[in-house]
Tab-separated table of C-alpha atoms in Angstrom:
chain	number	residue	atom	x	y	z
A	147	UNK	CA	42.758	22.686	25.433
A	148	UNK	CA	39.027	23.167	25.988
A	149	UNK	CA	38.589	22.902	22.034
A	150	UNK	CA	40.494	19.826	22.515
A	151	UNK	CA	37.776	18.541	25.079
A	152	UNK	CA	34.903	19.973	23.041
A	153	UNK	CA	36.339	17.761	20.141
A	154	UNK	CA	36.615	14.848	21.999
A	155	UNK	CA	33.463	14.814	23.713
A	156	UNK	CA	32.007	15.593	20.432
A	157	UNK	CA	33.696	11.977	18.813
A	158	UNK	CA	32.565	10.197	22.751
A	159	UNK	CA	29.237	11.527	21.482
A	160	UNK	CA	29.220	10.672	18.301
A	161	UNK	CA	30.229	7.023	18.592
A	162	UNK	CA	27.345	6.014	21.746
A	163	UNK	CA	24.799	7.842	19.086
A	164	UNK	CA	26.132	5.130	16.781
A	165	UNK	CA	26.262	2.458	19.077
A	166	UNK	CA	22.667	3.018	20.317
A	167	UNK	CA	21.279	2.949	16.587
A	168	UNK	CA	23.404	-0.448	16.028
A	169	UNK	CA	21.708	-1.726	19.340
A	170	UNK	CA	18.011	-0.975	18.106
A	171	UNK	CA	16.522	-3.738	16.217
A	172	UNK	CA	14.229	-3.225	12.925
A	173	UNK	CA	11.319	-5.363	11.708
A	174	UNK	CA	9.975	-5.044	8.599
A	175	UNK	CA	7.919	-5.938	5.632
A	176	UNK	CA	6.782	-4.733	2.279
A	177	UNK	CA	4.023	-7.265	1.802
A	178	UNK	CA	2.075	-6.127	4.685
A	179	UNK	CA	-2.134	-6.528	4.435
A	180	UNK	CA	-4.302	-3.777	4.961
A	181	UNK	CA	-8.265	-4.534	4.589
A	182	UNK	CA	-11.272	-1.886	4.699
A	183	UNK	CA	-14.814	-1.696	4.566
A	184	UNK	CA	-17.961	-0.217	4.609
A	185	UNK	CA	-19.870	-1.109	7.637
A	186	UNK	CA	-22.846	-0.332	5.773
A	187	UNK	CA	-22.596	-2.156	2.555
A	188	UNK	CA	-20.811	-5.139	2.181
A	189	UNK	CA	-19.602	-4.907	-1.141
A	190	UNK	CA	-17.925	-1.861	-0.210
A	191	UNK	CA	-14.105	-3.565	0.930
A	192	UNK	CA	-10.818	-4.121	-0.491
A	193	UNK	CA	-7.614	-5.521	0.114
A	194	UNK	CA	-3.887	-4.503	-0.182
A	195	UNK	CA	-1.697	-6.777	0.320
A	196	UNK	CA	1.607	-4.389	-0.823
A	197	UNK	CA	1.871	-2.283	2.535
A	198	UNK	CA	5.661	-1.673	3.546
A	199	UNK	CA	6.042	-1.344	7.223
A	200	UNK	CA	8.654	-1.260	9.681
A	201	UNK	CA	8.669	-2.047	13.140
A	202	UNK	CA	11.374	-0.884	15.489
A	203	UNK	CA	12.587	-1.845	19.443
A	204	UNK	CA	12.272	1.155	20.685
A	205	UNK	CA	8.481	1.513	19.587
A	206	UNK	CA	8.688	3.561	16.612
A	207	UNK	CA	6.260	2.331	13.997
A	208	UNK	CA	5.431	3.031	10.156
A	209	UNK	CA	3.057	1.911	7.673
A	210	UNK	CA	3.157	3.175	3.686
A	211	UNK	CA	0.688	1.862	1.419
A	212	UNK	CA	-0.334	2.684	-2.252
A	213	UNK	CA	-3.701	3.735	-3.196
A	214	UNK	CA	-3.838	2.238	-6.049
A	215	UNK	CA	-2.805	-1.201	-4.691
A	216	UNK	CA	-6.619	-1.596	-3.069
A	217	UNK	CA	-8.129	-4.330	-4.861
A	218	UNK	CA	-12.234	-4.246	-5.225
A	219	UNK	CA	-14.349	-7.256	-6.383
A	220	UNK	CA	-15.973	-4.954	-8.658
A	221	UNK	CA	-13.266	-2.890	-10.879
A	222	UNK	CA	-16.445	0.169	-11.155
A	223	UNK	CA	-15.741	1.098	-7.728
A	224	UNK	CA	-12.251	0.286	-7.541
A	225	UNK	CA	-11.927	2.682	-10.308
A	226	UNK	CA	-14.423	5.206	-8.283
A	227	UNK	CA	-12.145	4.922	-5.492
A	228	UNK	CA	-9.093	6.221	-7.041
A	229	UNK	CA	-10.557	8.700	-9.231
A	230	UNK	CA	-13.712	10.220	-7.285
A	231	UNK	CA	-13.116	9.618	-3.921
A	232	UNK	CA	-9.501	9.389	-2.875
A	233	UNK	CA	-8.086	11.182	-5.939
A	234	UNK	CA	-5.672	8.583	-6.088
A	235	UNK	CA	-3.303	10.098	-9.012
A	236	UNK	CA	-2.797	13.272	-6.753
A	237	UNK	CA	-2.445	11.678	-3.365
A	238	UNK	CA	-0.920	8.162	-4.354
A	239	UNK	CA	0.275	7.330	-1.352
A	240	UNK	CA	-1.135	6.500	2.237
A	241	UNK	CA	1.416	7.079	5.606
A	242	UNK	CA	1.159	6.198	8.944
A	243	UNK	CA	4.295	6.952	11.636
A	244	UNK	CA	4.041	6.462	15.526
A	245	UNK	CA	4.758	5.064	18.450
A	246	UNK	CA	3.617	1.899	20.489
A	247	UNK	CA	2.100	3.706	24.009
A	248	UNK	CA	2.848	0.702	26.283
A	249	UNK	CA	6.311	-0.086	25.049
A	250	UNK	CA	7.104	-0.967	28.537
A	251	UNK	CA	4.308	-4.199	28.423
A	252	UNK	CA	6.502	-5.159	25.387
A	253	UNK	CA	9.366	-7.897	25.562
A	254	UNK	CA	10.674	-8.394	21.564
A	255	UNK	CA	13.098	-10.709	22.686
A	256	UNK	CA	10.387	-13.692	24.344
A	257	UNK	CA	7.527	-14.991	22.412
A	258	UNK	CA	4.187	-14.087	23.213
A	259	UNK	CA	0.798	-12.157	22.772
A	260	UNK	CA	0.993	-8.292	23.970
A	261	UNK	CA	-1.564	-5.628	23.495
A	262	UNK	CA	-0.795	-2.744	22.098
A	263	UNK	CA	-1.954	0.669	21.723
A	264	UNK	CA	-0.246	2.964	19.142
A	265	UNK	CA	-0.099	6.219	18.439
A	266	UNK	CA	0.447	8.702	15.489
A	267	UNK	CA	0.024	10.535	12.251
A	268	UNK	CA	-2.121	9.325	9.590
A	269	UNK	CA	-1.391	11.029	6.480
A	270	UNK	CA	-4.293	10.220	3.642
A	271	UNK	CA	-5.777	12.363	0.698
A	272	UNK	CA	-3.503	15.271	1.171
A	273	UNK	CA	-5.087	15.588	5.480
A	274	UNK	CA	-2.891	14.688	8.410
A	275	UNK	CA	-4.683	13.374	11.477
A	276	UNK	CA	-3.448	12.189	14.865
A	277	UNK	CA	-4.985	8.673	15.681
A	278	UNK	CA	-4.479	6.576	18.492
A	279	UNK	CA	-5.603	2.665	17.424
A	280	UNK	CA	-5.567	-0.556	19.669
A	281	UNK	CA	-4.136	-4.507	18.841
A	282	UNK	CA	-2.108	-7.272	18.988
A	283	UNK	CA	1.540	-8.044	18.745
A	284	UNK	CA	2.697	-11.206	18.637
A	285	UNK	CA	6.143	-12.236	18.872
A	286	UNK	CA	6.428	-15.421	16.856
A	287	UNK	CA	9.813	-17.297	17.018
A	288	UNK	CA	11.139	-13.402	17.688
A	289	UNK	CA	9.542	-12.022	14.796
A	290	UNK	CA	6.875	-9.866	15.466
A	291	UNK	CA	3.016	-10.292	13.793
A	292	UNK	CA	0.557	-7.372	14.571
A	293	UNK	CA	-2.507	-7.392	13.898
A	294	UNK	CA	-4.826	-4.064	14.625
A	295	UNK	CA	-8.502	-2.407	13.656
A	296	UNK	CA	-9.804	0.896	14.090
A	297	UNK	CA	-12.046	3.414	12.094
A	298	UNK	CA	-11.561	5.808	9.921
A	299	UNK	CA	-14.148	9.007	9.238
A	300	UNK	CA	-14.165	9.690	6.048
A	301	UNK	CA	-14.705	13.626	6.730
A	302	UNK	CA	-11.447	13.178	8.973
A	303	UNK	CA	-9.579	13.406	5.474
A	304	UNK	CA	-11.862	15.323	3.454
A	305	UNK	CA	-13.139	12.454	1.412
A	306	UNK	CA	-16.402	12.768	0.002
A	307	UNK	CA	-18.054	9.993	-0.607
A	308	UNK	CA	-21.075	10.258	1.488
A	309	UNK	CA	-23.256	8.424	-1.219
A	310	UNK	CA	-21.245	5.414	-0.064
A	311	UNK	CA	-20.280	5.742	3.168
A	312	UNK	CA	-19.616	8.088	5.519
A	313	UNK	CA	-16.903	5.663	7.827
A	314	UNK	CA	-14.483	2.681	6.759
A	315	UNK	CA	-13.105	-0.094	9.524
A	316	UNK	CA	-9.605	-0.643	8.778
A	317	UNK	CA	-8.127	-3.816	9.485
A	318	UNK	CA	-4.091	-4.051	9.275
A	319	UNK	CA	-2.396	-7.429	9.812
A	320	UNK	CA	1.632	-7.483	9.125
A	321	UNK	CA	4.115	-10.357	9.331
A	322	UNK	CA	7.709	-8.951	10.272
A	323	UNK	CA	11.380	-9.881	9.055
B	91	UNK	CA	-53.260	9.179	-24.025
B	92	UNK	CA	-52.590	12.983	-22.849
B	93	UNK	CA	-49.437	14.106	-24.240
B	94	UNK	CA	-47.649	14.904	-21.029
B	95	UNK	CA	-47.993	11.270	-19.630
B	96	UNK	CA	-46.928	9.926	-22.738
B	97	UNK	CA	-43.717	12.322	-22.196
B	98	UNK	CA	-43.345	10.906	-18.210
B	99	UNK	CA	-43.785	7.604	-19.896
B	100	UNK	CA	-40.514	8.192	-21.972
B	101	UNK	CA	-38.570	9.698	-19.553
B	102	UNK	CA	-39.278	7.516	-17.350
B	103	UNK	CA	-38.719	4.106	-19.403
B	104	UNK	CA	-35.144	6.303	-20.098
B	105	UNK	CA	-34.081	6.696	-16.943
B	106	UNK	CA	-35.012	3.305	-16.075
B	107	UNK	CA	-33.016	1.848	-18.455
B	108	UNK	CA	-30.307	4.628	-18.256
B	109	UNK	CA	-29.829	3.154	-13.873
B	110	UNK	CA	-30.156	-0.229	-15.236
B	111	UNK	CA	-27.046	0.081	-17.412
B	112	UNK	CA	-25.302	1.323	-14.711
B	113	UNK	CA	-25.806	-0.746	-11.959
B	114	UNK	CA	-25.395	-3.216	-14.414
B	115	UNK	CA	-21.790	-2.030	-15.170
B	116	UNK	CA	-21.051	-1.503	-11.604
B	117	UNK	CA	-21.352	-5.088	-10.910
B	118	UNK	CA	-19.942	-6.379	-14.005
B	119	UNK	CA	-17.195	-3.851	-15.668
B	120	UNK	CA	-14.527	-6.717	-15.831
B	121	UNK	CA	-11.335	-5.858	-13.916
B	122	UNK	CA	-8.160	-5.086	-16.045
B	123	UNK	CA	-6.009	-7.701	-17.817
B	124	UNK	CA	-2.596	-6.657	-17.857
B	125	UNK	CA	-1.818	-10.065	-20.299
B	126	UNK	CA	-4.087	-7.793	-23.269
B	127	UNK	CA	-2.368	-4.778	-23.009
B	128	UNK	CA	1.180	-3.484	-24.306
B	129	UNK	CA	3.370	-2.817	-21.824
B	130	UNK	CA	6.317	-0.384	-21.126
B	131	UNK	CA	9.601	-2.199	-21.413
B	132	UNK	CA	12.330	-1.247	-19.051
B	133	UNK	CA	14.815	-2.755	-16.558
B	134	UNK	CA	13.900	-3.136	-13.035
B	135	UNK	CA	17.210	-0.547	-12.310
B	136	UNK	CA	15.871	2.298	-14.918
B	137	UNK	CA	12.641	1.719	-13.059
B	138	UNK	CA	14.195	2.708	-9.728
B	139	UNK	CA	16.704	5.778	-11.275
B	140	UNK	CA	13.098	7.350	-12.608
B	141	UNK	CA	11.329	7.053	-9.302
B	142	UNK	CA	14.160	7.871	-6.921
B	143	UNK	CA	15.222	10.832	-9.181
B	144	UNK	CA	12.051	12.537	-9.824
B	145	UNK	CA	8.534	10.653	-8.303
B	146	UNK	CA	6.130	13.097	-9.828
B	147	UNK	CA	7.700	12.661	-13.154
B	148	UNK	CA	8.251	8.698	-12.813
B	149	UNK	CA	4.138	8.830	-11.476
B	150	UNK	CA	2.893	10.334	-14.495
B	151	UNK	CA	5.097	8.309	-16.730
B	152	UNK	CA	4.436	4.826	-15.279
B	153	UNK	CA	1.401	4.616	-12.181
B	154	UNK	CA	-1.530	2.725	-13.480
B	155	UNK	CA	0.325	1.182	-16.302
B	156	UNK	CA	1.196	-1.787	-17.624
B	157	UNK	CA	4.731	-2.188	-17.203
B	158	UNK	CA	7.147	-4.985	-18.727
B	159	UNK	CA	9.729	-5.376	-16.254
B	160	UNK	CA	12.970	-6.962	-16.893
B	161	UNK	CA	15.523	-7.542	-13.893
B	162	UNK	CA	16.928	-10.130	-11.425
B	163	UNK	CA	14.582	-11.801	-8.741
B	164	UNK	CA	16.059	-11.167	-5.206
B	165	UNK	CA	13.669	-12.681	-3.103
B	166	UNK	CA	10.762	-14.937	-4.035
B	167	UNK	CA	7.999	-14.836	-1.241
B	168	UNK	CA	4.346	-15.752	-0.486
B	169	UNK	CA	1.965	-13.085	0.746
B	170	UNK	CA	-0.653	-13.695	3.413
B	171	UNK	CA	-3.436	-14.206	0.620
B	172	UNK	CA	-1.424	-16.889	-0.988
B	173	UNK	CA	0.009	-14.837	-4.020
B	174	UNK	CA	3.676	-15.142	-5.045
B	175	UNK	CA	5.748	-12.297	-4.901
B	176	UNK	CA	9.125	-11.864	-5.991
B	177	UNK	CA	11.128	-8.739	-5.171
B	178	UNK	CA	13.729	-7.463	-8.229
B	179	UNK	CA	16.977	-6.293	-7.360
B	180	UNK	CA	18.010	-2.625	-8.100
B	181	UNK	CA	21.912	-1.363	-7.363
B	182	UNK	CA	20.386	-0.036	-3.700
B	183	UNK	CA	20.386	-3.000	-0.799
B	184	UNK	CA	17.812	-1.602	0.577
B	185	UNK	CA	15.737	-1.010	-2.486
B	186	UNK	CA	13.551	-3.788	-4.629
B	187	UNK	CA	10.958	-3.335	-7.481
B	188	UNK	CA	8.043	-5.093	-5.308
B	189	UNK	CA	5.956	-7.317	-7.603
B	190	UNK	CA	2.589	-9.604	-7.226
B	191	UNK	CA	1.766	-12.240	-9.339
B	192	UNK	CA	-1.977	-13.055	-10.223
B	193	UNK	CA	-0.978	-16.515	-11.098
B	194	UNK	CA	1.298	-18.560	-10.210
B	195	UNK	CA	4.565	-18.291	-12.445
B	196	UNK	CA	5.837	-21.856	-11.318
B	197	UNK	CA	9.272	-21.929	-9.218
B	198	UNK	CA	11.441	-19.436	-9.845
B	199	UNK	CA	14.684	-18.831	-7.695
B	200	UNK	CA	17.140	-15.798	-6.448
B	201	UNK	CA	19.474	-14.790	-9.186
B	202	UNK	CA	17.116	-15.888	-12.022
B	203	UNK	CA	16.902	-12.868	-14.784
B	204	UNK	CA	12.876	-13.218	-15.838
B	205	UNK	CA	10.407	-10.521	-17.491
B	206	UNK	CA	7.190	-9.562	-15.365
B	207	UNK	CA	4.273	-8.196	-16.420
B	208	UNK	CA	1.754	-5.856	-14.407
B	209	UNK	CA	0.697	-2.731	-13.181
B	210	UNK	CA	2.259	0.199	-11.460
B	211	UNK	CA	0.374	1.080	-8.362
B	212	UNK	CA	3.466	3.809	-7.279
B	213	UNK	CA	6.178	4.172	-4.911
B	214	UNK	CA	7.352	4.014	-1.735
B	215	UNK	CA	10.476	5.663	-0.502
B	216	UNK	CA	13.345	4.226	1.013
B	217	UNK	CA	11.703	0.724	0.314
B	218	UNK	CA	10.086	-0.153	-3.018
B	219	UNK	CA	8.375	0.952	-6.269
B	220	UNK	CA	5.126	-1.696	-6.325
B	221	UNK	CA	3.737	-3.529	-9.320
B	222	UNK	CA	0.710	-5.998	-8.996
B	223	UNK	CA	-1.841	-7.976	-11.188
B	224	UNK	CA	1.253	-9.152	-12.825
B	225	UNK	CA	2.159	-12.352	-14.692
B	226	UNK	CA	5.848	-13.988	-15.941
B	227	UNK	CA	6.419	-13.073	-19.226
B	228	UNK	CA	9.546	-15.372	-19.683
């Protein structure tokens, strides 16, 4: 009998775990914009406008974007970038996951303006780092826009490319599905 | 003329020319033109298979190249900088080739079978394998 009640509470279990996932609601985008440059030298930016990102209810938050999407003006340091700097062909890829602080301050189902402050992992050029950044999220006709800029040391994630720059202010700006 | 100056006078007219050159380059190395260079040809689904079954294989065979992508457009969209964008279906829902045109390749529609040209910047999983720079071949 008590294997019998194990089992059932088991399925009860089971089926609210499902349930709850159902209820959670997920944004998300693969065309996401991520900008950064070089507060020191102005030619130093680029864009990439191929960041996949998806935004969930419950606060849960993730960014990927490719290295190799960032677009220079001038294709020398573009091409510097990848294969000096952030050894692009070894550490393609760029990942962010965390969590939106304030959830609470947050109502996805009315339009509006909210501030946000979110929390996480930064995963970059092989280095993890915990980062905490500050922005906007907009609900828009209840899809969500954020919009969010912080800095990044470049010693943070064992880049060197203190002949450049020794910082980068990232600027990240999604539309949601 | 002593001969040693006449030596700094070298070197130095060397070197000058030498950083010329390549600040020169720096600001003018044109960016690449995926339209003059051969591409790979493969379906948007054999894309996929490679990267989902083995990503440091499917990196070193196709990230950075040009790529000439057949498959069927799923979505068409506009990104936030005004480029078109048209996501190819693969057998996964949940999975698209992601691809950015340079120019604009004119309407094109869900269900259409066209052939895109760029290059492979990588993957993403659960989500995508991203091409960019690219242009309609037909």
């Amino acid at each position: 009998m008590n294997t019998m009640k194990l089992f059932l509470s088991l399925i009860i279990s089971v089926v609210f775990f499902v349930n709850n996932t159902d209820a959670q609601k997920i944004f998300a985008t693969r065309n996401g914009k991520v900008n950064f440059s070089a507060p020191s030298d102005e030619d130093v930016k680029a864009v990439n406008n191929e960041v996949t990102s998806r935004l969930a209810d419950n606060g849960q938050m993730t960014f990927s974007l490719l290295m190799k999407g960032f677009k220079f003006k001038y294709a020398e340091m573009q091409e510097h970038f990848n294969d000096q700097y952030l050894e692009s062909s070894k550490f393609p890829r760029a990942d962010f996951k965390g969590t939106i602080v304030n959830l609470k301050e947050v109502n996805f189902s009315k339009d509006g303006s909210y501030k946000v402050s979110v929390k996480g992992d930064l995963t970059m050029h092989g280095v993890t780092k915990n980062i905490t950044a500050n922005g906007t999220l907009d609900i828009k006709a209840g899809k969500p826009v954020t919009a969010c800029q912080f800095t990044v040391l470049m010693k943070d994630f064992k880049v060197d490319a203190s002949s450049v720059t020794d910082k980068v202010s990232v600027d990240i700006s999604c539309q949601y599905q | 003329m002593k001969k040693w100056i006449k030596i700094a006078l070298i070197v130095g007219a060397i070197v000058l020319i030498a950083g010329s050159i390549t600040v020169f380059w720096l600001f003018n190395k044109p960016h690449r033109d995926v339209t003059k260079e051969q591409g790979v040809q493969l379906s948007a689904q054999k894309l996929y298979d490679a990267f989902r079954t083995n990503e440091a294989q499917a990196n070193k065979q196709y990230l950075d190249k040009a790529i000439e992508m057949t498959g069927e457009v799923a979505e068409v969209i506009t990104n936030q900088d005004g480029n078109i964008v048209v996501n190819f279906k693969t057998n996964d829902p949940l999975f698209v080739i992601n691809c950015t045109f340079k120019t604009n390749p004119g309407q094109l529609k869900p269900g259409q079978l066209i052939t895109f040209k760029g290059i492979c910047t990588g993957y993403i999983p659960d989500a995508n394998v991203v091409i960019n720079e690219g242009v309609l071949v037909k």
